[in-house]
Tab-separated table of C-alpha atoms in Angstrom:
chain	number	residue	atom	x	y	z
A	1	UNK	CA	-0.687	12.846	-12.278
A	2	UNK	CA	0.914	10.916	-9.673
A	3	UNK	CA	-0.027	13.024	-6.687
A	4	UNK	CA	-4.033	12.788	-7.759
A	5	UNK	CA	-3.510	8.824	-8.246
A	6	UNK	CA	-2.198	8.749	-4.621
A	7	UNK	CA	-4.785	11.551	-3.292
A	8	UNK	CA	-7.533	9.176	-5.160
A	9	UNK	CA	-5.949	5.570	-3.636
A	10	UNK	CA	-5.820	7.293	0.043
A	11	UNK	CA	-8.704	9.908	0.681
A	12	UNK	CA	-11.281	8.801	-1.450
A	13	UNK	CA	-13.973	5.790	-0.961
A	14	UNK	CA	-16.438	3.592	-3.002
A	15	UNK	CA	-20.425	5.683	-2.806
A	16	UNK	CA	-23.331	3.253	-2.600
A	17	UNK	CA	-24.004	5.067	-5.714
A	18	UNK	CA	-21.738	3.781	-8.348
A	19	UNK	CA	-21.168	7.356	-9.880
A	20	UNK	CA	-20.535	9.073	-6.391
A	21	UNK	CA	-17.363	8.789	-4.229
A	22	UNK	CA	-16.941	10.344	-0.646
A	23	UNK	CA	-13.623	12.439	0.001
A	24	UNK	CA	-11.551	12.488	3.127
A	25	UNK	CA	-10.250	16.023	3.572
A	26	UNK	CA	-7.035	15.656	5.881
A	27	UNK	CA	-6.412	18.172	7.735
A	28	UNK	CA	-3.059	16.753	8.916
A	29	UNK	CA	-0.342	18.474	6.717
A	30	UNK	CA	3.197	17.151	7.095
A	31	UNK	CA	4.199	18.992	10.457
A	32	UNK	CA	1.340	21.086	11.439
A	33	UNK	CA	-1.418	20.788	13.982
A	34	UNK	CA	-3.589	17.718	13.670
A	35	UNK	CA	-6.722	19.166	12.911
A	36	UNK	CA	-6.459	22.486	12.337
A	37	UNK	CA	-7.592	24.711	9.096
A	38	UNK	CA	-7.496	28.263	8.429
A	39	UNK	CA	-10.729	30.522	8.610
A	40	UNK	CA	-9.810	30.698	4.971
A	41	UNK	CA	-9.497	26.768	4.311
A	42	UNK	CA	-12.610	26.358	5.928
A	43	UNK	CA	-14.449	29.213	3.262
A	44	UNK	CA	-13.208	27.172	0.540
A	45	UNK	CA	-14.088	23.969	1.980
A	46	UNK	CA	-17.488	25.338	2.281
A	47	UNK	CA	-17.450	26.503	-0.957
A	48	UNK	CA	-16.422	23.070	-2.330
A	49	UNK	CA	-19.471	21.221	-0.433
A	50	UNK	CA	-21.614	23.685	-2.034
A	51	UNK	CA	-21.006	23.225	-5.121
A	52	UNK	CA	-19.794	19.346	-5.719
A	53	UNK	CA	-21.426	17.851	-2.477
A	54	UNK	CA	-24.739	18.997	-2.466
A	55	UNK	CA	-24.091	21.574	-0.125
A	56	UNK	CA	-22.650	18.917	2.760
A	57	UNK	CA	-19.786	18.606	4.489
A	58	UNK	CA	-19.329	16.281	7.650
A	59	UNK	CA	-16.024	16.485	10.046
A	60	UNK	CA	-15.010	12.619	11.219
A	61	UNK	CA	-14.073	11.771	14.467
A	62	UNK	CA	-10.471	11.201	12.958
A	63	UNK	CA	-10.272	15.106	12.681
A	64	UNK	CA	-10.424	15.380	8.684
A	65	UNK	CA	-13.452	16.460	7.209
A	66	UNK	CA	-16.413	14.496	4.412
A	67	UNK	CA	-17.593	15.552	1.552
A	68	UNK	CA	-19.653	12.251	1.216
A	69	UNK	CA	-21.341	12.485	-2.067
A	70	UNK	CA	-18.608	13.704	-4.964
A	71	UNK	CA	-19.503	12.618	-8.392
A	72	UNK	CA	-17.046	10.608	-9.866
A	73	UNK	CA	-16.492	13.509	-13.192
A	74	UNK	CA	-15.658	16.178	-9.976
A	75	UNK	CA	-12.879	14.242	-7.983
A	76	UNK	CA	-10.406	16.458	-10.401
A	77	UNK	CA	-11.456	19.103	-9.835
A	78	UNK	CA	-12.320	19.246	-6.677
A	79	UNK	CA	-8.518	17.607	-5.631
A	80	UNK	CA	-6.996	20.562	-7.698
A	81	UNK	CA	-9.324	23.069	-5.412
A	82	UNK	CA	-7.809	21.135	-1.993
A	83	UNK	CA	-4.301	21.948	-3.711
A	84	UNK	CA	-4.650	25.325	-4.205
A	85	UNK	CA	-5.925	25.615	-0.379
A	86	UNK	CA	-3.183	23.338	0.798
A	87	UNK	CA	-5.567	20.138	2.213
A	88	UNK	CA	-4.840	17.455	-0.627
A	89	UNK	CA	-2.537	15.819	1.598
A	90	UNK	CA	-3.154	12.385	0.660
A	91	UNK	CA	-2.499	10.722	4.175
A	92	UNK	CA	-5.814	8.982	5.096
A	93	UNK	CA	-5.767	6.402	7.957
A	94	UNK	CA	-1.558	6.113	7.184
A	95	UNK	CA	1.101	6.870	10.199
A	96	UNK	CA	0.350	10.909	9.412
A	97	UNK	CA	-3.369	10.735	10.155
A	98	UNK	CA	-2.744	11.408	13.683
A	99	UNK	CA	-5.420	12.473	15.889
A	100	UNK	CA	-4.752	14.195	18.601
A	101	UNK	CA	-5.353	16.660	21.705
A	102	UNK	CA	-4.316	20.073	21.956
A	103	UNK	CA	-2.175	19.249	25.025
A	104	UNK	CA	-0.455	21.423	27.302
A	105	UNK	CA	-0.321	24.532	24.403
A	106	UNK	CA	-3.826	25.111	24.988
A	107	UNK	CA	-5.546	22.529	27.381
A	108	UNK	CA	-5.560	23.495	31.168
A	109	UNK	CA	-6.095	19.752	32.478
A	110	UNK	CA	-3.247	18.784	29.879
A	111	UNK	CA	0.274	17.474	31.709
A	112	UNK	CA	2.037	17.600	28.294
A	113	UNK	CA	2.526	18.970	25.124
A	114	UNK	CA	0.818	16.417	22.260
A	115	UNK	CA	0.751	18.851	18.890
A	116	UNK	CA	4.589	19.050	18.803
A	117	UNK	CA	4.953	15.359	19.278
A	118	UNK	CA	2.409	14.670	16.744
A	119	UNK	CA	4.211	17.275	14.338
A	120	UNK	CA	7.638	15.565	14.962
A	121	UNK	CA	5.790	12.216	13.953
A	122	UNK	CA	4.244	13.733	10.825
A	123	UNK	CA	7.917	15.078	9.831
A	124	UNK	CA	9.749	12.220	10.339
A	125	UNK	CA	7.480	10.060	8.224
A	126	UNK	CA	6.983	12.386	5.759
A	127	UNK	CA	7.571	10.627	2.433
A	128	UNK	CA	4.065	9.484	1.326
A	129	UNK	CA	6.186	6.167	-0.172
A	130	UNK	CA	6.987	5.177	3.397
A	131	UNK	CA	3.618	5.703	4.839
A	132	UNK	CA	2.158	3.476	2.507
A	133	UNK	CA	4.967	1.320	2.889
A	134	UNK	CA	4.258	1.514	6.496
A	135	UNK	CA	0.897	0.446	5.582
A	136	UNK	CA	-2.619	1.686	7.695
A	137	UNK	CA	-1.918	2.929	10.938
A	138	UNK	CA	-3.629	4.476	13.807
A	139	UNK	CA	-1.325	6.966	15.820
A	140	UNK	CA	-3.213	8.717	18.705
A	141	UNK	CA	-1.905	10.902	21.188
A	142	UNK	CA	-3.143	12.492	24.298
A	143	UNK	CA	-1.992	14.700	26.220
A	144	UNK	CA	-3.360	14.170	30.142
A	145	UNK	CA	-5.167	10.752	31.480
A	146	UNK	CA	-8.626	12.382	30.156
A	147	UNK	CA	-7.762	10.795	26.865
A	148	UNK	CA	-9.290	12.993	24.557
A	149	UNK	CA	-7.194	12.094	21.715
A	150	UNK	CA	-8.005	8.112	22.290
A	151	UNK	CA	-4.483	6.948	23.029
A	152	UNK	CA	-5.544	3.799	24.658
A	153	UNK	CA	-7.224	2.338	21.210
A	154	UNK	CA	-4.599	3.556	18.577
A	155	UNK	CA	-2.214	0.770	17.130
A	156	UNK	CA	0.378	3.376	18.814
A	157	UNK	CA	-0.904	5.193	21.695
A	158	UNK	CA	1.421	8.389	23.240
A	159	UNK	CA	-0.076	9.376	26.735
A	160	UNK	CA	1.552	12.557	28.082
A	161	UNK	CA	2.192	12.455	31.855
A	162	UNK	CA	3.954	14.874	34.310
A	163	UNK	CA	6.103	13.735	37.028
A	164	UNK	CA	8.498	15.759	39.419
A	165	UNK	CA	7.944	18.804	36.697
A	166	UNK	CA	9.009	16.937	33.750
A	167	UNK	CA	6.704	16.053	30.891
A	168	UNK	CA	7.045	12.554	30.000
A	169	UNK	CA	5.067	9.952	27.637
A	170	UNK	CA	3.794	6.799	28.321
A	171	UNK	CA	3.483	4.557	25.010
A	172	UNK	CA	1.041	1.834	24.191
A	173	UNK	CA	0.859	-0.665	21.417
A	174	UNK	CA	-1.732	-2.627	19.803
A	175	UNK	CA	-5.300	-0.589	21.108
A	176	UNK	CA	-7.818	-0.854	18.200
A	177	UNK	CA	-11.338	0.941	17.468
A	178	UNK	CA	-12.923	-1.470	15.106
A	179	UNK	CA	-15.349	-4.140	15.498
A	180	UNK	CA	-12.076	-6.294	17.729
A	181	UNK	CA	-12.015	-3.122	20.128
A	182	UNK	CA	-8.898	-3.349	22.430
A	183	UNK	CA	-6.933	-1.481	24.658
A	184	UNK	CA	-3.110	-1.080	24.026
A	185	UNK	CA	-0.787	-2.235	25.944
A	186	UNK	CA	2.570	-0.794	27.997
């Protein structure tokens, strides 16, 4: 089907072991909470690590979670399990693969709200044909100047600040992660 061709292109890599492939798990569905998963979701996940990744599952510092060593023969199977749970979105490293904090909804040293910004983002790019269109893209978002959602190193960057009562966000372009590290600009 189209939708496994596009979960297979975006969410699943090459294995040093030409029969293996690891699978990115995003857990950033089209408008909800960057990183979250049901008690429920997180069963099944478990359950899928058992039984097509040697019983391992790793969680990435982009908030999605590994199984690193799929054979090859289980990627259909174990895409129409993430289906049935609701985490086959197939959105690796594109403009919906945002990480970020929990902001002012449930972080004390937060100035401003960052999931409802990063939901409006997710909704507003929600066609997986414009993503890709859109072409890799790291969106990060924090929501206080303790930067635990990376702002200053995503290709976009959203800082949430508070002045005179009012939540406001500062945005920076052009920060990168990878081996040319940079901070983003104003």
């Amino acid at each position: 089907s189209k939708s496994f061709s596009e979960w297979l292109d975006q969410n699943v890599v090459t294995h040093r072991h030409p029969d293996y492939a690891a699978v990115t798990i995003s857990l950033k569905g089209i408008g909800e909470a960057p990183g979250d998963a049901s008690d429920s979701q997180m069963e099944a996940v478990a359950d899928l690590a058992e039984k097509y990744a040697f019983d391992e599952l790793r969680v990435s510092h982009e908030q999605n979670l590994i199984l690193p060593h799929v054979a090859r023969a289980d990627l259909k199977a174990v895409y129409d399990a993430l289906v049935d749970i609701g985490l086959a979105t197939a959105n690796s490293n594109l403009i919906s693969d945002i990480i970020s904090c929990p902001g002012l909804d449930y972080c004390a040293l937060a100035t401003a709200r960052s999931i409802p910004v990063a939901q409006e983002i997710s909704l507003r790019f929600a066609s997986l044909e414009r993503q890709r269109e859109i072409g890799e893209l790291k969106l990060k978002i924090s929501g206080c100047i303790n930067a635990c959602g990376h702002h200053h190193v995503g290709h976009i960057g959203i800082l949430g600040v508070e002045k005179k009562g009012a939540e406001l966000y500062q945005v920076t372009l052009g920060g990168s992660a990878d081996e040319n590290t940079s901070v983003g600009e104003i």
